[in-house]
Short mmCIF file of C-alpha atoms in Angstrom, two decimals:
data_model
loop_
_atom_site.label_atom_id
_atom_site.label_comp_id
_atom_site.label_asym_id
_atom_site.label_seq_id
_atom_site.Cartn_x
_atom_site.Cartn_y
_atom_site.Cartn_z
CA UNK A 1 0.00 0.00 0.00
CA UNK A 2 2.78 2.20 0.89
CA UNK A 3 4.50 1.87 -2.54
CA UNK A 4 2.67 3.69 -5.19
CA UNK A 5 2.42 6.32 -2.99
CA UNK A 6 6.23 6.61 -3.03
CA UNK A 7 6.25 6.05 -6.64
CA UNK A 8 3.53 9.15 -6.90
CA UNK A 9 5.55 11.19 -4.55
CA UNK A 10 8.95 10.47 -6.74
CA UNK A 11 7.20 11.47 -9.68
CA UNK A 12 5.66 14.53 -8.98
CA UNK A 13 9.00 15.64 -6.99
CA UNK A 14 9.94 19.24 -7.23
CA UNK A 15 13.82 17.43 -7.48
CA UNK A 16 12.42 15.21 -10.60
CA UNK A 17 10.28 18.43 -12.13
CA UNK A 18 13.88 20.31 -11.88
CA UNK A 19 16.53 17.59 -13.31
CA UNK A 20 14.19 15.48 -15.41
CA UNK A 21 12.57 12.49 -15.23
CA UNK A 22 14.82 9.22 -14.98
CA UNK A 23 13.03 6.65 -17.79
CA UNK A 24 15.34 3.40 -16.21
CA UNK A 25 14.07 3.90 -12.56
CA UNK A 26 10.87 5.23 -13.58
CA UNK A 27 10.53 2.00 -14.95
CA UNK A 28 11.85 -0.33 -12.54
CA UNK A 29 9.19 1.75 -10.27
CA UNK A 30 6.54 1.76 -11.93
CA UNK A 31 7.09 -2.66 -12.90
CA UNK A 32 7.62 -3.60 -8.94
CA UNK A 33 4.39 -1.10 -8.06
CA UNK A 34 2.15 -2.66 -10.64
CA UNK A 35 -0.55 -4.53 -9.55
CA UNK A 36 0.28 -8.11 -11.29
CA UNK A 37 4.31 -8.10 -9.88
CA UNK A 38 2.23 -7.83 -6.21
CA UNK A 39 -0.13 -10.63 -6.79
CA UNK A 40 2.50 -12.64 -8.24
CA UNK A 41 5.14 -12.07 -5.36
CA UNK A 42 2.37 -12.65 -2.64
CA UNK A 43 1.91 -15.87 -4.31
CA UNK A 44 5.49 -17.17 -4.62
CA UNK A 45 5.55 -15.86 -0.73
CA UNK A 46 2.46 -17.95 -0.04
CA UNK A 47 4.07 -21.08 -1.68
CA UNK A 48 7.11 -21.11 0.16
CA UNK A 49 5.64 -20.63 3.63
CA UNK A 50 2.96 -23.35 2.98
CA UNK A 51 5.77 -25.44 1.21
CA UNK A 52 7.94 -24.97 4.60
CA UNK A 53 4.79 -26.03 7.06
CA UNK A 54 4.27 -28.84 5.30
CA UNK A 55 7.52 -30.36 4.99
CA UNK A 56 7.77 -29.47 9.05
CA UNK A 57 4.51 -31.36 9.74
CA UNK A 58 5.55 -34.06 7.30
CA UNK A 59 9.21 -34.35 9.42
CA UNK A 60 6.86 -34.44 12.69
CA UNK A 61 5.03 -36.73 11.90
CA UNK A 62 6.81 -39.33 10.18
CA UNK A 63 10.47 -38.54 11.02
CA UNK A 64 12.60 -37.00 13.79
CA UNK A 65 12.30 -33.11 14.72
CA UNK A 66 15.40 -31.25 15.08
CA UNK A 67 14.60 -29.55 18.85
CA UNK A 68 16.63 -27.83 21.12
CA UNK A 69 17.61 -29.91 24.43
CA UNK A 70 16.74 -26.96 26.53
CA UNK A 71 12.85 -26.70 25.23
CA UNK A 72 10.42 -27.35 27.27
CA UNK A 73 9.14 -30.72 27.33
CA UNK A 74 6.13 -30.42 29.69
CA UNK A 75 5.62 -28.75 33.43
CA UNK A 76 5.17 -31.56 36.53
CA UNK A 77 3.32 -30.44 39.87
CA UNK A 78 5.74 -31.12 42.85
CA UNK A 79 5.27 -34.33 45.01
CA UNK A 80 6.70 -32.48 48.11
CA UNK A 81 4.58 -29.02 48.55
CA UNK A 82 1.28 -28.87 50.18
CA UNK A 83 -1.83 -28.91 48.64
CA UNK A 84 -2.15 -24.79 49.64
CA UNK A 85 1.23 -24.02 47.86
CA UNK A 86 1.23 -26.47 44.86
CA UNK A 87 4.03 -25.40 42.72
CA UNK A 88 5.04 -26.88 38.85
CA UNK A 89 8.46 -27.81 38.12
CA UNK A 90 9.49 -27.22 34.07
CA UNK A 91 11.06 -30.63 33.28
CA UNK A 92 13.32 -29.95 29.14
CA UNK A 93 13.84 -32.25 26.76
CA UNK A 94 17.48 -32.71 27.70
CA UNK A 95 16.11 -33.59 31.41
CA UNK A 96 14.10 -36.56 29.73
CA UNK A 97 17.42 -37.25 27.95
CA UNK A 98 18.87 -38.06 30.73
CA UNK A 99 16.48 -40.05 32.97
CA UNK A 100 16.94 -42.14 29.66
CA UNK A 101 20.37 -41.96 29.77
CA UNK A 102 22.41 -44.09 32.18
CA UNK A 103 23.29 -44.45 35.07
CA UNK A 104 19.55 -44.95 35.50
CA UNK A 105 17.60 -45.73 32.22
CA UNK A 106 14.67 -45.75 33.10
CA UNK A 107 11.52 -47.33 31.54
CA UNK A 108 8.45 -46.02 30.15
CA UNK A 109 6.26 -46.79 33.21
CA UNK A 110 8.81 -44.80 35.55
CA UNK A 111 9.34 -42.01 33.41
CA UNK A 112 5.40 -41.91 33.24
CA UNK A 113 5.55 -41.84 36.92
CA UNK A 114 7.96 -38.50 37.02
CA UNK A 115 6.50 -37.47 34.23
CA UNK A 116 3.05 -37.11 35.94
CA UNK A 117 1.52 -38.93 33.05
CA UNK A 118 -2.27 -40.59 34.35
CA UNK A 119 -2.14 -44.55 33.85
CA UNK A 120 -4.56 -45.20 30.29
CA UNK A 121 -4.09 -48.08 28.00
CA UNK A 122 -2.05 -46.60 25.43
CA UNK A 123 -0.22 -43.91 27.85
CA UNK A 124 2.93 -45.82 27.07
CA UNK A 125 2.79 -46.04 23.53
CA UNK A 126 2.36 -42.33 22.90
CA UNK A 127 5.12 -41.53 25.30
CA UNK A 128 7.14 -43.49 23.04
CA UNK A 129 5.60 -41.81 20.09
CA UNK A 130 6.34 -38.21 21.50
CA UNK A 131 9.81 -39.27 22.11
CA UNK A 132 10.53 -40.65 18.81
CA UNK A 133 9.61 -37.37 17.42
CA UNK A 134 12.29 -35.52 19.71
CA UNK A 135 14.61 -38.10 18.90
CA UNK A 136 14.97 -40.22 22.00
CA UNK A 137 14.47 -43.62 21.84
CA UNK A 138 12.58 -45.75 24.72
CA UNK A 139 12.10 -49.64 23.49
CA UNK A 140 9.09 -51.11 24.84
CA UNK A 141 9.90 -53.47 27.72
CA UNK A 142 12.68 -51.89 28.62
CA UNK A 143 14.53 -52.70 32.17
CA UNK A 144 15.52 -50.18 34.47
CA UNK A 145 19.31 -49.97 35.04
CA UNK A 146 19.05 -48.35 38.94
CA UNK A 147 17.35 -49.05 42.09
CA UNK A 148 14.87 -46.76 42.53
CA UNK A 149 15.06 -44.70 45.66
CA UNK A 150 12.32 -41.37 46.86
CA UNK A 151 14.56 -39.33 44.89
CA UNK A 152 14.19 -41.28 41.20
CA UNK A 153 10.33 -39.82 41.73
CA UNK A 154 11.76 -36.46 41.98
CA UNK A 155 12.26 -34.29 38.71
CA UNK A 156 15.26 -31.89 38.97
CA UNK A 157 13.68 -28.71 39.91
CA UNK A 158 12.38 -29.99 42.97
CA UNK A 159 15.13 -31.67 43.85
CA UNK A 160 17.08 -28.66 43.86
CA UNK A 161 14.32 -27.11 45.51
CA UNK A 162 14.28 -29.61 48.49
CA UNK A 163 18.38 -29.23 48.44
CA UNK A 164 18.51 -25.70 49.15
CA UNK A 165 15.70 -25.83 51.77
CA UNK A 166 17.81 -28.49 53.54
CA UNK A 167 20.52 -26.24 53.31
CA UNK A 168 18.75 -22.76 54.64
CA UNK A 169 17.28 -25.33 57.71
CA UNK A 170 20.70 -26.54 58.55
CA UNK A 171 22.39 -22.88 58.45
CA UNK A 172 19.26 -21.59 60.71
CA UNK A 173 18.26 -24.18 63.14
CA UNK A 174 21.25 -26.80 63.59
CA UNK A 175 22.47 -26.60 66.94
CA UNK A 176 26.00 -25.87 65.72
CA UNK A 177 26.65 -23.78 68.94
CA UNK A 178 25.90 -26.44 71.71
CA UNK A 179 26.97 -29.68 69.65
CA UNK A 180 30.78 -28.03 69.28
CA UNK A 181 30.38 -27.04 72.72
CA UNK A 182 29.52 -30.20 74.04
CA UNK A 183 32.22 -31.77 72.20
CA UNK A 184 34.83 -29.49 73.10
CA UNK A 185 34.25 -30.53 76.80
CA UNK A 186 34.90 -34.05 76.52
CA UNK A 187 38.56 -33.18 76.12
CA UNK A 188 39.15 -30.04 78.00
CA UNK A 189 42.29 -31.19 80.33
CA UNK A 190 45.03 -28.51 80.55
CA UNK A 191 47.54 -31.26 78.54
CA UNK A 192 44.95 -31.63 76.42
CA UNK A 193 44.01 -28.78 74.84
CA UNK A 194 46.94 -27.82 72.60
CA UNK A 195 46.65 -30.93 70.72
CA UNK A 196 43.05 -30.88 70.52
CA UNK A 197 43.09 -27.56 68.79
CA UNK A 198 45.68 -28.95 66.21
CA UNK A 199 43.42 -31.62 65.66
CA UNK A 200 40.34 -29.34 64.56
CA UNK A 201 42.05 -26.85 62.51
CA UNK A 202 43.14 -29.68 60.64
CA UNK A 203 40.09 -30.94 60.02
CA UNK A 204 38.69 -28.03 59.17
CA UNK A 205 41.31 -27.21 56.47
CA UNK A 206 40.39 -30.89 55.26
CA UNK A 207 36.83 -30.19 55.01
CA UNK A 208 37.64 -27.04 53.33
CA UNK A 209 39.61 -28.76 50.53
CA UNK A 210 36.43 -31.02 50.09
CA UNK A 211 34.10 -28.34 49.65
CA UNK A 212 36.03 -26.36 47.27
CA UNK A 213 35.77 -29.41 45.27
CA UNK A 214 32.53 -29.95 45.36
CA UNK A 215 32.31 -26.03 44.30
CA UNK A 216 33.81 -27.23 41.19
CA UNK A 217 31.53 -29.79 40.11
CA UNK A 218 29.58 -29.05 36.79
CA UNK A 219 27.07 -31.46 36.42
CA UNK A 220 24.41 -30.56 34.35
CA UNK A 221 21.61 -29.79 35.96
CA UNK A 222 17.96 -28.16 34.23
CA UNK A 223 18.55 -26.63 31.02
CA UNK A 224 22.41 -25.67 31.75
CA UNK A 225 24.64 -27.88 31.09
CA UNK A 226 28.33 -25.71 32.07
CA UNK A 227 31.90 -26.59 30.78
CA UNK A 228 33.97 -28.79 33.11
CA UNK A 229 36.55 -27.22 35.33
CA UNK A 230 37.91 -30.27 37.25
CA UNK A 231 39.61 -33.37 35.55
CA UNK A 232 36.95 -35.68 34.22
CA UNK A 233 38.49 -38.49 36.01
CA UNK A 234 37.09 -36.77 38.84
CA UNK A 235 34.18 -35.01 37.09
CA UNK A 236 32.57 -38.26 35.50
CA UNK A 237 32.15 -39.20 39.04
CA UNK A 238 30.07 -36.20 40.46
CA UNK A 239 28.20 -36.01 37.11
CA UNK A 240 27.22 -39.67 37.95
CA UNK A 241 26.43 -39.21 41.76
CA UNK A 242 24.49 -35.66 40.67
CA UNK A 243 22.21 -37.86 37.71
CA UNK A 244 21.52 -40.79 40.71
CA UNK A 245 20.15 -38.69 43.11
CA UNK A 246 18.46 -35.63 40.24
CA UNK A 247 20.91 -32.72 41.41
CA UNK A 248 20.25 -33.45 45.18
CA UNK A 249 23.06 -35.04 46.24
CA UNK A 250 26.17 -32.43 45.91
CA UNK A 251 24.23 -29.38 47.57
CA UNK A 252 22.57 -31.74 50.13
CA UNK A 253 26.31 -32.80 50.83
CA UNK A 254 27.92 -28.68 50.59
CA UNK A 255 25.10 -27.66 53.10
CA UNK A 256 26.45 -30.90 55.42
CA UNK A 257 29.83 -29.96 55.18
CA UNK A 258 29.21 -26.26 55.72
CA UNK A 259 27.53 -27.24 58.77
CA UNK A 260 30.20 -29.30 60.04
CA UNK A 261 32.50 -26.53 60.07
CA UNK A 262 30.35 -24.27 61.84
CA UNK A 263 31.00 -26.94 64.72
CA UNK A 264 34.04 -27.24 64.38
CA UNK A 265 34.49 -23.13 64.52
CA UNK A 266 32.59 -23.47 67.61
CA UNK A 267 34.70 -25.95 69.47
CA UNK A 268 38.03 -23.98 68.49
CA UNK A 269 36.22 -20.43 70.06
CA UNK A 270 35.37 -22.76 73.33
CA UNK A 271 39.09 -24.13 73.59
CA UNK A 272 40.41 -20.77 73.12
CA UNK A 273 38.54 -19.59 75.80
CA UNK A 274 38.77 -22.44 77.93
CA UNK A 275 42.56 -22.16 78.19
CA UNK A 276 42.78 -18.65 78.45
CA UNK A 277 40.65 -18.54 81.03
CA UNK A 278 42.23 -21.64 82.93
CA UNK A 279 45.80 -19.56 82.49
CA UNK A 280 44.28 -16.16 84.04
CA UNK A 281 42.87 -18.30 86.97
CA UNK A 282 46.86 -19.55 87.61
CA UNK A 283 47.78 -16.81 87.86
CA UNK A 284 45.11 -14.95 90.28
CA UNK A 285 45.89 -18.01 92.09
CA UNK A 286 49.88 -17.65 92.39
CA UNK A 287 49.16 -13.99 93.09
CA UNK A 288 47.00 -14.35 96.07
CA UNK A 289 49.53 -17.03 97.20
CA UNK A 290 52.26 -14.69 97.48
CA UNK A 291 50.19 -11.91 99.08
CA UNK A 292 49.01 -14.57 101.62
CA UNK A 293 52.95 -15.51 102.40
CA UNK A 294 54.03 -12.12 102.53
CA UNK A 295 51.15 -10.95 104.96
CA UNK A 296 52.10 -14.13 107.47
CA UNK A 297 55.40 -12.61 106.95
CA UNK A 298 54.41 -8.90 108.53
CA UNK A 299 52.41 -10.30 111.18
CA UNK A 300 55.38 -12.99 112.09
CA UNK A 301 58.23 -9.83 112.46
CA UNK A 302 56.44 -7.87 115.14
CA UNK A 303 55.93 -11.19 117.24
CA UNK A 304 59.72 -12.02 117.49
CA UNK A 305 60.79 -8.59 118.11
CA UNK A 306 58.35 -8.84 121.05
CA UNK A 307 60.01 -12.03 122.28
CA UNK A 308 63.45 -10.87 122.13
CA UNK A 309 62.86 -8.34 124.31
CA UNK A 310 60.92 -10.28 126.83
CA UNK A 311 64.40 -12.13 127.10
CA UNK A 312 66.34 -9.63 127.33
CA UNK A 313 64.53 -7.52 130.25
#
């Protein structure tokens, strides 16, 4: 619509009217504004974008579709939230990729079961079906490669979920205080003490090392799946301890260890102060020992002067 009205402006131009007309782009104009070049190019645009769909629905149907991993496969209410705070987890296609995957491979009736899918006669089949289409294959009596633990019903979002509320309860309401108190008492002897204390900041450099590993791990995990940093040696490992338990296991096991050294910061702060104060009570006590000797001392002078002199008279 907007193009013969270009065309009209160009042509009654005062710049045209001055230099004079220009016949070759006149007539380039005036062919690409003419009706039957419009029909013909909506047409030929038509074509190809109905010639596209149908080769897409054709490749659906029949074939394999070329998806990203980090689409979204479906959305799965949580197993763990009340029935007043129901919450849906987004579960991608790379996800279902690796529930297939092993270490767990799991069937069609278990991945159902995550999956949320209602029990029907031909549920299984069309899982299948839908999966062909993405391009991951589940054979029909298939045998899981895992045991199945309370986590395998979990999909990763909520296990994260339940991982990072185990963590915030452990930071908030662990009795880190008392249990590194109570355990710093069981070996508070004078002798002791010094070697206890060498103990527990060894430890706790120990556990420190451990945790910055763990810090390290890059399993994927949802729709990210981030470039190792550690040696795969080591990295395969995590990766398969992370796809056992959904993504549970390594936070579930920082928020443990970062627990443990809040302990063991507490025994080291009752140590310390159970020495010093065990040293400052020596010494008050050595102090008022000499002030006792040296006040028998005063009141023992006087009394033998007084005797001497009884002899003497």
């Amino acid at each position: 619509q907007e193009r013969p009205r270009f065309v009209a402006y160009l042509n009654s131009s005062a710049l045209y009217r001055r230099r004079g007309s220009a016949p070759h782009f006149q007539h380039a104009m005036d062919c690409h504004s003419s009706p039957t070049f419009l029909l013909q190019s909506y047409q030929t645009l038509a074509l190809s974008v109905a010639s596209a769909v149908t080769s897409f629905l054709s490749l659906c149907a029949g074939g394999t579709c070329v998806v990203n991993p980090t689409d979204l496969f479906c959305s799965v209410p949580g197993r763990l939230s009340l029935l007043s705070s129901t919450s849906k987890y987004k579960v991608t296609i790379a996800e279902v990729k690796r529930r297939l995957s092993p270490p767990e491979c799991l069937n069609a009736s278990l991945l159902g079961g995550i999956l949320r899918r209602a029990k029907s006669k031909n549920g299984g089949r069309c899982l299948r079906e839908k999966l062909d289409r993405l391009g991951l294959n589940l054979p029909a009596g298939r045998r899981k490669a895992a045991n199945v633990t309370l986590l395998t019903s979990l999909v990763e979002g909520e296990a994260l979920h339940l991982a990072r509320d185990f963590g915030y309860t452990c930071e908030t309401e662990f009795p880190s205080k008392a249990v590194g108190e109570h355990l710093a008492r069981q070996h508070s002897e004078p002798k002791e003490t010094s070697a206890r204390k060498k103990m527990v900041l060894a430890t706790k450099q120990i556990c420190k090392e451990f945790q910055d590993l763990l810090s390290q791990d890059r399993s994927p995990l949802g729709s990210s799946r981030p470039t190792p940093i550690l040696d795969l040696d080591i990295q395969r490992h995590l990766t398969h301890f992370s796809l056992i338990t959904h993504g549970f296991g390594t936070p579930a096991v920082c928020a443990a260890l970062s627990t443990f050294q809040t302990v063991l910061s507490e025994m080291l702060n009752y140590l310390d102060k159970n020495s010093s104060g065990k040293t400052s009570g020596a010494g008050d006590q050595q102090i008022n020992n000499s002030s006792e000797k040296t006040q028998l001392r005063k009141t023992a002078e006087p009394q033998s002067k007084d005797g001497k002199t009884e002899k003497t008279e």
